[in-house]
PDB file of N, CA, C and O in Angstrom:
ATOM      1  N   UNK Y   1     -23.050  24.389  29.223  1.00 68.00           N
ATOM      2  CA  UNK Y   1     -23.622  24.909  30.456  1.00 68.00           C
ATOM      3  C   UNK Y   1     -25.066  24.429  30.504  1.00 68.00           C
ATOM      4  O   UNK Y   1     -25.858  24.897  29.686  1.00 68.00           O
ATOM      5  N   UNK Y   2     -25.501  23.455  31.474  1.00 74.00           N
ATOM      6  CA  UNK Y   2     -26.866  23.390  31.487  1.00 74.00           C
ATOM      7  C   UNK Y   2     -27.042  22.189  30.161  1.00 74.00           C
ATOM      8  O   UNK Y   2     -27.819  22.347  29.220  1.00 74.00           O
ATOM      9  N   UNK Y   3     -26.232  21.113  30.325  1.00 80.00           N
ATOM     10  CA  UNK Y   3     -26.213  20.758  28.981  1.00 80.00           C
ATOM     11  C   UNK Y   3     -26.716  21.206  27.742  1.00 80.00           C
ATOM     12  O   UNK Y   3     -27.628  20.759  27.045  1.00 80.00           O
ATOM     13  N   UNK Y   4     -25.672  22.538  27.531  1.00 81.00           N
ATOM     14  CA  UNK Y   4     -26.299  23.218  26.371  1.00 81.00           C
ATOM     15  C   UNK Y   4     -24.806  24.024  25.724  1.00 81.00           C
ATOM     16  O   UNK Y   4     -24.147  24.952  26.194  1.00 81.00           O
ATOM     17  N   UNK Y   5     -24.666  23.365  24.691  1.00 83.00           N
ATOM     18  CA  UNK Y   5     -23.493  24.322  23.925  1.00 83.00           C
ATOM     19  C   UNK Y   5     -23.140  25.252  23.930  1.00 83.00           C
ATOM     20  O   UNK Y   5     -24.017  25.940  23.407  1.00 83.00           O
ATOM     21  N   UNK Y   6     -21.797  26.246  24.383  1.00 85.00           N
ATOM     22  CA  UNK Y   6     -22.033  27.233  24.599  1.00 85.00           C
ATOM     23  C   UNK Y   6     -20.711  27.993  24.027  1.00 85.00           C
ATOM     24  O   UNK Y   6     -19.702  27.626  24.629  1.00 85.00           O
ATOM     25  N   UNK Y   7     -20.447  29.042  22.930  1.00 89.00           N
ATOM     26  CA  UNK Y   7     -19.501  29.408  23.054  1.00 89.00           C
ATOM     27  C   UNK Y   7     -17.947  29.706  23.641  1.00 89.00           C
ATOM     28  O   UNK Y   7     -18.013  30.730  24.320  1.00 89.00           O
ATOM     29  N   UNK Y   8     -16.395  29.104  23.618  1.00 93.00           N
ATOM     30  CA  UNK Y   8     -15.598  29.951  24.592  1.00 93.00           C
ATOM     31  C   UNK Y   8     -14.657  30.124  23.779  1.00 93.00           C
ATOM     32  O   UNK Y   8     -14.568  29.323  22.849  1.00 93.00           O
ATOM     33  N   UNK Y   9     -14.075  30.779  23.847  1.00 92.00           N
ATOM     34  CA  UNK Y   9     -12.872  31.367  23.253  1.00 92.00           C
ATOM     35  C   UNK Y   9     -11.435  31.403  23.995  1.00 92.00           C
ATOM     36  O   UNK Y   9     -11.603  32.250  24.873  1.00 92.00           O
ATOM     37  N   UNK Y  10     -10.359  31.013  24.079  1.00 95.00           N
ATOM     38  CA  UNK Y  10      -9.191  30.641  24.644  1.00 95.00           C
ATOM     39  C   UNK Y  10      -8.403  31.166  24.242  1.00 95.00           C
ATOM     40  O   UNK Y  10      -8.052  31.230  23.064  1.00 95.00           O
ATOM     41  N   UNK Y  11      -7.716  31.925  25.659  1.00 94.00           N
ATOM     42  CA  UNK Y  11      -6.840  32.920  25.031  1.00 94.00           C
ATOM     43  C   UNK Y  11      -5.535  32.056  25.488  1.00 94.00           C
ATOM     44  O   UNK Y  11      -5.697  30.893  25.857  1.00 94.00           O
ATOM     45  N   UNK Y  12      -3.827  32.831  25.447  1.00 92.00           N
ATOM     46  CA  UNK Y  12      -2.868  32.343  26.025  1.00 92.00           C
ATOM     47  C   UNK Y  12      -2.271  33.925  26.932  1.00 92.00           C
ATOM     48  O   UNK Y  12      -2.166  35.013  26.366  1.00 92.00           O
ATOM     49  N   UNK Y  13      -2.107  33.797  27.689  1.00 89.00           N
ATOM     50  CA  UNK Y  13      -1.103  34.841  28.243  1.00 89.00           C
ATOM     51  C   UNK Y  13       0.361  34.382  28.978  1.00 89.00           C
ATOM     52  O   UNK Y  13       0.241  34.356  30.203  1.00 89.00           O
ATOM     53  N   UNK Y  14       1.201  34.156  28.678  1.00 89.00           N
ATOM     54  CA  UNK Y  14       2.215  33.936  29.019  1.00 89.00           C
ATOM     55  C   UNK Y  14       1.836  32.248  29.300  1.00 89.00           C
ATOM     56  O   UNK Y  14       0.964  31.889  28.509  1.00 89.00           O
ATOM     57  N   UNK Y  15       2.089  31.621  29.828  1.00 93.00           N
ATOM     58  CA  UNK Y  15       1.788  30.149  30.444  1.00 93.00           C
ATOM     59  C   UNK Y  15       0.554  30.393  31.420  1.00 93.00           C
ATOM     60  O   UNK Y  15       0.643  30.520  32.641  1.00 93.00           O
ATOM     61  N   UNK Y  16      -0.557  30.434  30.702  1.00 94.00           N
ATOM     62  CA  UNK Y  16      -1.970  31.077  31.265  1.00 94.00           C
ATOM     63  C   UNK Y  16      -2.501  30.770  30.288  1.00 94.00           C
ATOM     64  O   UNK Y  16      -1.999  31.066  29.203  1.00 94.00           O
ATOM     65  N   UNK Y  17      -3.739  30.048  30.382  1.00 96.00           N
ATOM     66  CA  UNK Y  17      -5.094  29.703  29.803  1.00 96.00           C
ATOM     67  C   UNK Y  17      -5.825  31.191  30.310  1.00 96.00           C
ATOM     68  O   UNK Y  17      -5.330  31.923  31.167  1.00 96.00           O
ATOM     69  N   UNK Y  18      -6.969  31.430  29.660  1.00 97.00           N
ATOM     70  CA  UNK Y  18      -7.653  32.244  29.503  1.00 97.00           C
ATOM     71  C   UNK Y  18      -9.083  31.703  28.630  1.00 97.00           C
ATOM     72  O   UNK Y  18      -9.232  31.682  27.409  1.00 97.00           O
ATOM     73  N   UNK Y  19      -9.862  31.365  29.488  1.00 96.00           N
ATOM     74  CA  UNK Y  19     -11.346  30.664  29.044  1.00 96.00           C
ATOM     75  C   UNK Y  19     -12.337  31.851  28.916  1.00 96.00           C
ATOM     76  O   UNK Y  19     -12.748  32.239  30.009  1.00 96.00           O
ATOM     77  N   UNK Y  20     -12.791  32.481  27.899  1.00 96.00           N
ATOM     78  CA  UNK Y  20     -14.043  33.341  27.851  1.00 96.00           C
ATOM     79  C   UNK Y  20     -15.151  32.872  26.819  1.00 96.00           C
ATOM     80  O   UNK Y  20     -15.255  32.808  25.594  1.00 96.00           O
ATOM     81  N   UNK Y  21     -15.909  32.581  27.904  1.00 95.00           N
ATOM     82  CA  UNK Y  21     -17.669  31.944  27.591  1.00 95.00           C
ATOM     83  C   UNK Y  21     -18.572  32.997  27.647  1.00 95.00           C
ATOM     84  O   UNK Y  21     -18.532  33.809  28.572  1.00 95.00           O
ATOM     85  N   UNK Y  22     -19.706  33.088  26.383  1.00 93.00           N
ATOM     86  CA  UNK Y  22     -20.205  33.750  26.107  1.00 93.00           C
ATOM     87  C   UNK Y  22     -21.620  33.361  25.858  1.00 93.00           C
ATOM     88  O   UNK Y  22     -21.926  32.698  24.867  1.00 93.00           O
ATOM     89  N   UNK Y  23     -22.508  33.771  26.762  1.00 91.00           N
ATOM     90  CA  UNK Y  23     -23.776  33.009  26.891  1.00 91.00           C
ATOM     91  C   UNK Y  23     -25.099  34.392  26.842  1.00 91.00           C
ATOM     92  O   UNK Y  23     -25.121  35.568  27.205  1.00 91.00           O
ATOM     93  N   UNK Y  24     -25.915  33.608  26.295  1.00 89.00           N
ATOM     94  CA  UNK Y  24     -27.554  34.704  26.343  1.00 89.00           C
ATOM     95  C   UNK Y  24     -27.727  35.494  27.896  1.00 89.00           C
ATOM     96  O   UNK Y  24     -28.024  35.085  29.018  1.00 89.00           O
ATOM     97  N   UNK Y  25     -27.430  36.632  27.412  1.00 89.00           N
ATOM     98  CA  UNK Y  25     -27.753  37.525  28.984  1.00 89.00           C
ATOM     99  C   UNK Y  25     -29.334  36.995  29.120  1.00 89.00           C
ATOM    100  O   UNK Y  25     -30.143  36.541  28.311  1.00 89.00           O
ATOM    101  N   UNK Y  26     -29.367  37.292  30.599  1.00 83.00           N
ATOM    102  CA  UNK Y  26     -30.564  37.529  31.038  1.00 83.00           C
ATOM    103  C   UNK Y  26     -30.483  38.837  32.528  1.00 83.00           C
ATOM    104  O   UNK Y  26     -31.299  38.717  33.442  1.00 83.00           O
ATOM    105  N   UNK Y  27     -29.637  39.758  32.553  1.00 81.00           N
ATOM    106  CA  UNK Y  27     -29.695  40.471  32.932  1.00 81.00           C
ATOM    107  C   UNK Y  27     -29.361  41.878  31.796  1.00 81.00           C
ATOM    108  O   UNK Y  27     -29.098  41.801  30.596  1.00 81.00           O
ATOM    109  N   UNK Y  28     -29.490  43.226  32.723  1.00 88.00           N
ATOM    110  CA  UNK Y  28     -28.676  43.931  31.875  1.00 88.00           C
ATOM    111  C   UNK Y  28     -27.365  44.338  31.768  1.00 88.00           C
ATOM    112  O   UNK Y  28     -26.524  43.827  32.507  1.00 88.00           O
ATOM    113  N   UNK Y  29     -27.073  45.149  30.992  1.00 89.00           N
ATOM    114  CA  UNK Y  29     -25.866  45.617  30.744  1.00 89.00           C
ATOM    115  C   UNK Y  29     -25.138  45.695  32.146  1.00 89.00           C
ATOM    116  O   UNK Y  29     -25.567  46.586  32.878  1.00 89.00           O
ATOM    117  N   UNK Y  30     -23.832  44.704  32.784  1.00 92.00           N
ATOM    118  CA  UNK Y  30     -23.165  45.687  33.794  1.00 92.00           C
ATOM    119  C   UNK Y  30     -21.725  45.515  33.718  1.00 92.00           C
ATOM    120  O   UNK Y  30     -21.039  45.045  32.810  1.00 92.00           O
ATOM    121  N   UNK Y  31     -21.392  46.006  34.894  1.00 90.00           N
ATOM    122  CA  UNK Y  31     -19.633  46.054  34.729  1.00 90.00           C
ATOM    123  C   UNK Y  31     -18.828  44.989  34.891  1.00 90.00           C
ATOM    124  O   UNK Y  31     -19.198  44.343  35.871  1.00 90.00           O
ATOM    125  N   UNK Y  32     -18.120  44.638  34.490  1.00 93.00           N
ATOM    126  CA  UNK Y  32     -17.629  43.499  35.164  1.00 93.00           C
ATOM    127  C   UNK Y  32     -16.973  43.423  36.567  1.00 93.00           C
ATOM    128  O   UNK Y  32     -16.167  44.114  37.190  1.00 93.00           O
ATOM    129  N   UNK Y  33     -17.678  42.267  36.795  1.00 93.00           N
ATOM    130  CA  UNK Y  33     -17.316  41.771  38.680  1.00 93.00           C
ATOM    131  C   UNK Y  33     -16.315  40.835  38.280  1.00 93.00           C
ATOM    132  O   UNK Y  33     -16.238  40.210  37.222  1.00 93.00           O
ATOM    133  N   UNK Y  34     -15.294  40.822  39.620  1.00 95.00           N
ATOM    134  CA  UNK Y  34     -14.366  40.086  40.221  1.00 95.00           C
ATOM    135  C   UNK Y  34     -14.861  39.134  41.314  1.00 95.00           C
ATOM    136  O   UNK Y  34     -15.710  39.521  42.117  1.00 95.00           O
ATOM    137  N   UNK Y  35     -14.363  37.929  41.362  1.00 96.00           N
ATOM    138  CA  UNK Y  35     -14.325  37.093  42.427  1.00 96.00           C
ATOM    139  C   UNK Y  35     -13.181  35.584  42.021  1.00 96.00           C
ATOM    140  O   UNK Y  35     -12.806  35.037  40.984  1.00 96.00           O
ATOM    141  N   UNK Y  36     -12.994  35.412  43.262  1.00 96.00           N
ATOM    142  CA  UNK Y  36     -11.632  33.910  43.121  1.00 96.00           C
ATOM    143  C   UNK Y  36     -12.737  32.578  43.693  1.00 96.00           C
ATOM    144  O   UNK Y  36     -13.360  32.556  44.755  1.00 96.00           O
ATOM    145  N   UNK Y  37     -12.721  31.723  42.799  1.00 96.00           N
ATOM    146  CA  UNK Y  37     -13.161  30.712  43.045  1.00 96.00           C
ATOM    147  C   UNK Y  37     -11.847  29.302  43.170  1.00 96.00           C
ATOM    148  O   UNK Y  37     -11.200  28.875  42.213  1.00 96.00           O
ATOM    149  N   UNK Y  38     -11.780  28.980  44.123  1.00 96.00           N
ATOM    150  CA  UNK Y  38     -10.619  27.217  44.224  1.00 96.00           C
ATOM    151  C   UNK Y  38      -9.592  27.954  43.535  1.00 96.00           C
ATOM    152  O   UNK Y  38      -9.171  27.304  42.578  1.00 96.00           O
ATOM    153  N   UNK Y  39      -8.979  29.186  43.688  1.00 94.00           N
ATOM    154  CA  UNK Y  39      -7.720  30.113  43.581  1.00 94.00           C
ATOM    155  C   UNK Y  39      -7.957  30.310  41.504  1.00 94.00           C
ATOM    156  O   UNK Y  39      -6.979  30.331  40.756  1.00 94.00           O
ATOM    157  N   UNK Y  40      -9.067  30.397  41.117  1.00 96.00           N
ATOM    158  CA  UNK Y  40      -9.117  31.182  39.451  1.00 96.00           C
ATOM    159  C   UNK Y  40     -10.009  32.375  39.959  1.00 96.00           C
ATOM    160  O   UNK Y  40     -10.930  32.306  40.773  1.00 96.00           O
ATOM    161  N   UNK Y  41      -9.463  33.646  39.203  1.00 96.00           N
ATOM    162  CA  UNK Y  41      -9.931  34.563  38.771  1.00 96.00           C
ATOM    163  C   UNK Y  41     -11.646  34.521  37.647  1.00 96.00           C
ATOM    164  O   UNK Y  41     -11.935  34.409  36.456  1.00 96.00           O
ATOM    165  N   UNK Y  42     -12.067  34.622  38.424  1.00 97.00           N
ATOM    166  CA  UNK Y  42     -13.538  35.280  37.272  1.00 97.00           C
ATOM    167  C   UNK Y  42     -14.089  36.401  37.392  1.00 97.00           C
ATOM    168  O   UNK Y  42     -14.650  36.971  38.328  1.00 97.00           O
ATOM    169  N   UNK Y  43     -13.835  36.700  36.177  1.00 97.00           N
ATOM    170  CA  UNK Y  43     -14.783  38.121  35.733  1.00 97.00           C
ATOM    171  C   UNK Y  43     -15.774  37.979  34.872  1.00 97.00           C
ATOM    172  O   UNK Y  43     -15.781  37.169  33.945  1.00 97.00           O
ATOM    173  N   UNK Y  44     -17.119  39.186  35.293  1.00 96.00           N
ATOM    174  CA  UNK Y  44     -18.253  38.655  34.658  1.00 96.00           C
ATOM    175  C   UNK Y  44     -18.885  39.818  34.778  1.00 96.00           C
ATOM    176  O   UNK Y  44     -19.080  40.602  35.706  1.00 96.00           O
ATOM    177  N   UNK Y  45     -19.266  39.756  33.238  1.00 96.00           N
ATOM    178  CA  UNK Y  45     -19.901  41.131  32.900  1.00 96.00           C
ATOM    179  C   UNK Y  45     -20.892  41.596  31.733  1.00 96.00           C
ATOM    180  O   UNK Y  45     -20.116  41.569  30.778  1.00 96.00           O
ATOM    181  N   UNK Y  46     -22.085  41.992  31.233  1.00 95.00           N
ATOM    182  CA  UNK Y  46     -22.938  41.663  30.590  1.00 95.00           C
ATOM    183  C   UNK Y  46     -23.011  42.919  29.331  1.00 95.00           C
ATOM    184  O   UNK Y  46     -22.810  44.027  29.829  1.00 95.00           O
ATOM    185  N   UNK Y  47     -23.233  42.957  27.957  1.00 92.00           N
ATOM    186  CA  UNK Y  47     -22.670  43.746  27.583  1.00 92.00           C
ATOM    187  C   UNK Y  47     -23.976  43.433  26.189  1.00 92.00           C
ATOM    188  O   UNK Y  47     -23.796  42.406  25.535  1.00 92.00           O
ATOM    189  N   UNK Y  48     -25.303  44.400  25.788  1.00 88.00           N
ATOM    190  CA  UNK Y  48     -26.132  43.937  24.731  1.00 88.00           C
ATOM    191  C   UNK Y  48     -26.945  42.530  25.412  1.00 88.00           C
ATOM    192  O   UNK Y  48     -27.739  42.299  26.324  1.00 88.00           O
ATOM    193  N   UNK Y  49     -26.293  41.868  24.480  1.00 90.00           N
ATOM    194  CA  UNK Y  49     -27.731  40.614  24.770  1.00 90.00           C
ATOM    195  C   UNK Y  49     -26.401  39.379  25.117  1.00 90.00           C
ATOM    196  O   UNK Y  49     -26.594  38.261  24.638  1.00 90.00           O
ATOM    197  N   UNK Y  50     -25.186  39.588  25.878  1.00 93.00           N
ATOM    198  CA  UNK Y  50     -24.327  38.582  25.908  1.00 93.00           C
ATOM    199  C   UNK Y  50     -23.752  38.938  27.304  1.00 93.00           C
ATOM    200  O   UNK Y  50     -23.189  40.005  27.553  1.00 93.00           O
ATOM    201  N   UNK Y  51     -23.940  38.009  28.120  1.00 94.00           N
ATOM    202  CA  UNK Y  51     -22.684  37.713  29.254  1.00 94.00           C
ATOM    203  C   UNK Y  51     -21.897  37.041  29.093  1.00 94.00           C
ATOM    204  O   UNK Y  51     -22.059  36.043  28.391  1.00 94.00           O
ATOM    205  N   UNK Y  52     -20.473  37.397  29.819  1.00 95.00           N
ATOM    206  CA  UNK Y  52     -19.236  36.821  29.533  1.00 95.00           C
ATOM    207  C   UNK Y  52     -18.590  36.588  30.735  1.00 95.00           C
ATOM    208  O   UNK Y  52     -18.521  37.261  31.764  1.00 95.00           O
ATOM    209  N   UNK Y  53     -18.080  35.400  30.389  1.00 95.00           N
ATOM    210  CA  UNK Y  53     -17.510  35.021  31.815  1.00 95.00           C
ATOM    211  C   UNK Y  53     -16.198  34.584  31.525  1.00 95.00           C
ATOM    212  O   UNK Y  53     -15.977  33.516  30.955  1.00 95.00           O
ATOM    213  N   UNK Y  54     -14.904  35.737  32.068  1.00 97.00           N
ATOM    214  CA  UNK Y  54     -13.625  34.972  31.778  1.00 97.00           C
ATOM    215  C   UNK Y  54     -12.710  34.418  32.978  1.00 97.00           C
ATOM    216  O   UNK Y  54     -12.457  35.078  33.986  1.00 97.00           O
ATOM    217  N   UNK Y  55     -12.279  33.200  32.746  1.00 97.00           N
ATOM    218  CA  UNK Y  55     -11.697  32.663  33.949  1.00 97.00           C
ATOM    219  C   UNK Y  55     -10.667  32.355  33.766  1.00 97.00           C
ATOM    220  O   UNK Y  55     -10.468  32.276  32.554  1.00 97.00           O
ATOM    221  N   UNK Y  56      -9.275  31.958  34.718  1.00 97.00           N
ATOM    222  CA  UNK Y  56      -7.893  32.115  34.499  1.00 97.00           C
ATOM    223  C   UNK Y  56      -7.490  31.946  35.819  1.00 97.00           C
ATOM    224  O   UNK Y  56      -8.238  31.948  36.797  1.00 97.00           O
ATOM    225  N   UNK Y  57      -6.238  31.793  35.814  1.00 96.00           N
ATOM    226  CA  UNK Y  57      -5.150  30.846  36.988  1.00 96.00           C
ATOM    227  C   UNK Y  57      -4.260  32.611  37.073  1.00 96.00           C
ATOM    228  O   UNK Y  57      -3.527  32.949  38.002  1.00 96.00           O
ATOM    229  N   UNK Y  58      -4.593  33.466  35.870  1.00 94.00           N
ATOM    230  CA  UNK Y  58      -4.066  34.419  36.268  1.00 94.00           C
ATOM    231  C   UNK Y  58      -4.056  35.734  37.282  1.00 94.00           C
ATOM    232  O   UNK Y  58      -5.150  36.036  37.759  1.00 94.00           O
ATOM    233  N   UNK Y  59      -3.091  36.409  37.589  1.00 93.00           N
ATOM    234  CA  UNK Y  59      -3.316  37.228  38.821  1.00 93.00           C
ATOM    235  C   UNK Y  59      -4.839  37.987  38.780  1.00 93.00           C
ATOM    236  O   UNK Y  59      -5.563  37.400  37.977  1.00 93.00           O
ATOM    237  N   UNK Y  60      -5.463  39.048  39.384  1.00 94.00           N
ATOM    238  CA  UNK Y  60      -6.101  40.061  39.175  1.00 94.00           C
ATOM    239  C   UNK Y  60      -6.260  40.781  38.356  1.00 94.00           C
ATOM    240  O   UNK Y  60      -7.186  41.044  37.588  1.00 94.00           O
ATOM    241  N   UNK Y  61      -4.418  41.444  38.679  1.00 94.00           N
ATOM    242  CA  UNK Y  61      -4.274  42.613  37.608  1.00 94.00           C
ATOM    243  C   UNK Y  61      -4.079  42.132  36.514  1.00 94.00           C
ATOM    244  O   UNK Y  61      -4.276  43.053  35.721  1.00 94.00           O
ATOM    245  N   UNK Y  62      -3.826  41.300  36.008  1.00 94.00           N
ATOM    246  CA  UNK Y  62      -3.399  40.490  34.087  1.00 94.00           C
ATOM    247  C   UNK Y  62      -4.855  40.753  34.007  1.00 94.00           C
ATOM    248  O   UNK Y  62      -5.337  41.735  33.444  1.00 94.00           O
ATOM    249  N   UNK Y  63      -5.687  39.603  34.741  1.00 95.00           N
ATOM    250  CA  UNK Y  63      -7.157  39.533  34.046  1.00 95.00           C
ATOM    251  C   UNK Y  63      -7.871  41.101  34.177  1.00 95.00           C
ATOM    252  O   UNK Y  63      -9.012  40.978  33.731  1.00 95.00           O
ATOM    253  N   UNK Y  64      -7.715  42.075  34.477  1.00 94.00           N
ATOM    254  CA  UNK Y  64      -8.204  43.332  34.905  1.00 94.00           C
ATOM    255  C   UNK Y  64      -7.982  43.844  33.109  1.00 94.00           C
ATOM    256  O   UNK Y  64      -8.805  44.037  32.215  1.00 94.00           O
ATOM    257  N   UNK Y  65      -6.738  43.917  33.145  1.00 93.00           N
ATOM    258  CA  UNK Y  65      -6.245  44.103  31.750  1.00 93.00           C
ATOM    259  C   UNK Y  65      -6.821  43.338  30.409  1.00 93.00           C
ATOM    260  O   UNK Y  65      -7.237  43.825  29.358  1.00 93.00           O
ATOM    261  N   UNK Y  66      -6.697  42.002  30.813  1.00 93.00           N
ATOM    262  CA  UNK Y  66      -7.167  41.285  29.606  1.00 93.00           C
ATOM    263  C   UNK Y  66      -9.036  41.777  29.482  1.00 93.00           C
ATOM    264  O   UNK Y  66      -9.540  42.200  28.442  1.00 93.00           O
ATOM    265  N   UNK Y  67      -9.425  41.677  30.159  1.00 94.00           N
ATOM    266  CA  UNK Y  67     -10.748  42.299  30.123  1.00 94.00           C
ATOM    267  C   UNK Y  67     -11.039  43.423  29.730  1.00 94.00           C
ATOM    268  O   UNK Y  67     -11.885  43.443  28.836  1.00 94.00           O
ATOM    269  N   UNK Y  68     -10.532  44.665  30.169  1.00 93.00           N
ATOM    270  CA  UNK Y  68     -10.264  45.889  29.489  1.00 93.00           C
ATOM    271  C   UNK Y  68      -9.954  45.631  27.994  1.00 93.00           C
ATOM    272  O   UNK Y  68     -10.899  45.677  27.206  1.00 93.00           O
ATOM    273  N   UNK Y  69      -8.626  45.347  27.509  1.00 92.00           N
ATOM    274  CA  UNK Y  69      -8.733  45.112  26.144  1.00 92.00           C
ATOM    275  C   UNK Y  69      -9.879  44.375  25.213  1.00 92.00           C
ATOM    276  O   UNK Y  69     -10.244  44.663  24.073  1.00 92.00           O
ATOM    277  N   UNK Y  70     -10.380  43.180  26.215  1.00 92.00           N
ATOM    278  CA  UNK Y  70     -11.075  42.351  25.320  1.00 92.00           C
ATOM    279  C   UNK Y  70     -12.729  43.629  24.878  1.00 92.00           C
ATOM    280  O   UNK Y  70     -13.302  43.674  23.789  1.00 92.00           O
ATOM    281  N   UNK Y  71     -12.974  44.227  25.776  1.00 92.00           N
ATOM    282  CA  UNK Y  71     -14.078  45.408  26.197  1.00 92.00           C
ATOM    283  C   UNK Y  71     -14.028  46.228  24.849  1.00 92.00           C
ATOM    284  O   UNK Y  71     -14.952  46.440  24.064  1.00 92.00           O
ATOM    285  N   UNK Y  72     -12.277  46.769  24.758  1.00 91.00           N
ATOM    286  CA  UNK Y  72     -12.426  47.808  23.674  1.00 91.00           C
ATOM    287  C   UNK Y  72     -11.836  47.084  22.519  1.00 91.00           C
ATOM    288  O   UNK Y  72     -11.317  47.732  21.610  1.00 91.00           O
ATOM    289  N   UNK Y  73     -11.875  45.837  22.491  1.00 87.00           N
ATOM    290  CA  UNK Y  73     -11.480  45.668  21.299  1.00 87.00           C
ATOM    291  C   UNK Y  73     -10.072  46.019  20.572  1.00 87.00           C
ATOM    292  O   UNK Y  73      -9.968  46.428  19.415  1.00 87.00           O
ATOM    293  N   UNK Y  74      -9.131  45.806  21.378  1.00 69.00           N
ATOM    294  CA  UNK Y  74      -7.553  45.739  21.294  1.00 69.00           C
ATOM    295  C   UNK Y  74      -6.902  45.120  21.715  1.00 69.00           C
ATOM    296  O   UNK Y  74      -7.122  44.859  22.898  1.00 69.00           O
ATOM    297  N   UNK Y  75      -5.554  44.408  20.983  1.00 63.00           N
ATOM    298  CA  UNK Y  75      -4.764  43.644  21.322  1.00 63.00           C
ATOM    299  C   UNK Y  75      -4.167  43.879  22.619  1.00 63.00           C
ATOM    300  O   UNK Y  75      -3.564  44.911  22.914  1.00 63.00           O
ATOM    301  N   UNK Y  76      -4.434  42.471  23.711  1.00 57.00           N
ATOM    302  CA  UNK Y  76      -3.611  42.905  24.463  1.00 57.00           C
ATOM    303  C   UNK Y  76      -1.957  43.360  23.986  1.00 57.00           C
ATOM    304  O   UNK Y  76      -1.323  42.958  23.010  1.00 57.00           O
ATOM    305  N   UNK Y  77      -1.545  44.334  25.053  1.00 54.00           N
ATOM    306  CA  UNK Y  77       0.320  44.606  25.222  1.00 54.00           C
ATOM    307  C   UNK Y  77       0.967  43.337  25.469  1.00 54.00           C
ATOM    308  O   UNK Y  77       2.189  43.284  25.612  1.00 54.00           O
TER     309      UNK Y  77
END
């Protein structure tokens, strides 16, 4: 990002990529937002000294979920 190395982590959900990038907040702590960009899901949400941005071809509700779990720290179902 910004030609600058940046953490992501790749998940699988069924035949679904799942990209979550993890970069130096510069805001504070908030909830995660929704929006569809060229038909992917991103959610983005700031959490300590890290924003995260996860993106996916998947519906709403999957990524609603996958985010929730990834939040508390449990395997997705």
């Amino acid at each position: 990002i910004g030609r600058k190395p940046v953490p992501t982590l790749v998940y699988r959900h069924r035949k679904h990529m799942i990209g979550l990038t993890a970069v130096a907040a510069t805001l504070k702590d908030s909830l995660p937002a929704s929006r569809v960009v060229d038909g992917y899901n991103i959610v983005q949400w700031t959490e300590g000294a890290v924003s995260y941005w996860a993106i996916s071809d998947l519906d709403a509700a999957d990524m609603d979920r996958f985010v929730q779990a990834f939040r508390a720290g449990t395997p997705e179902p």
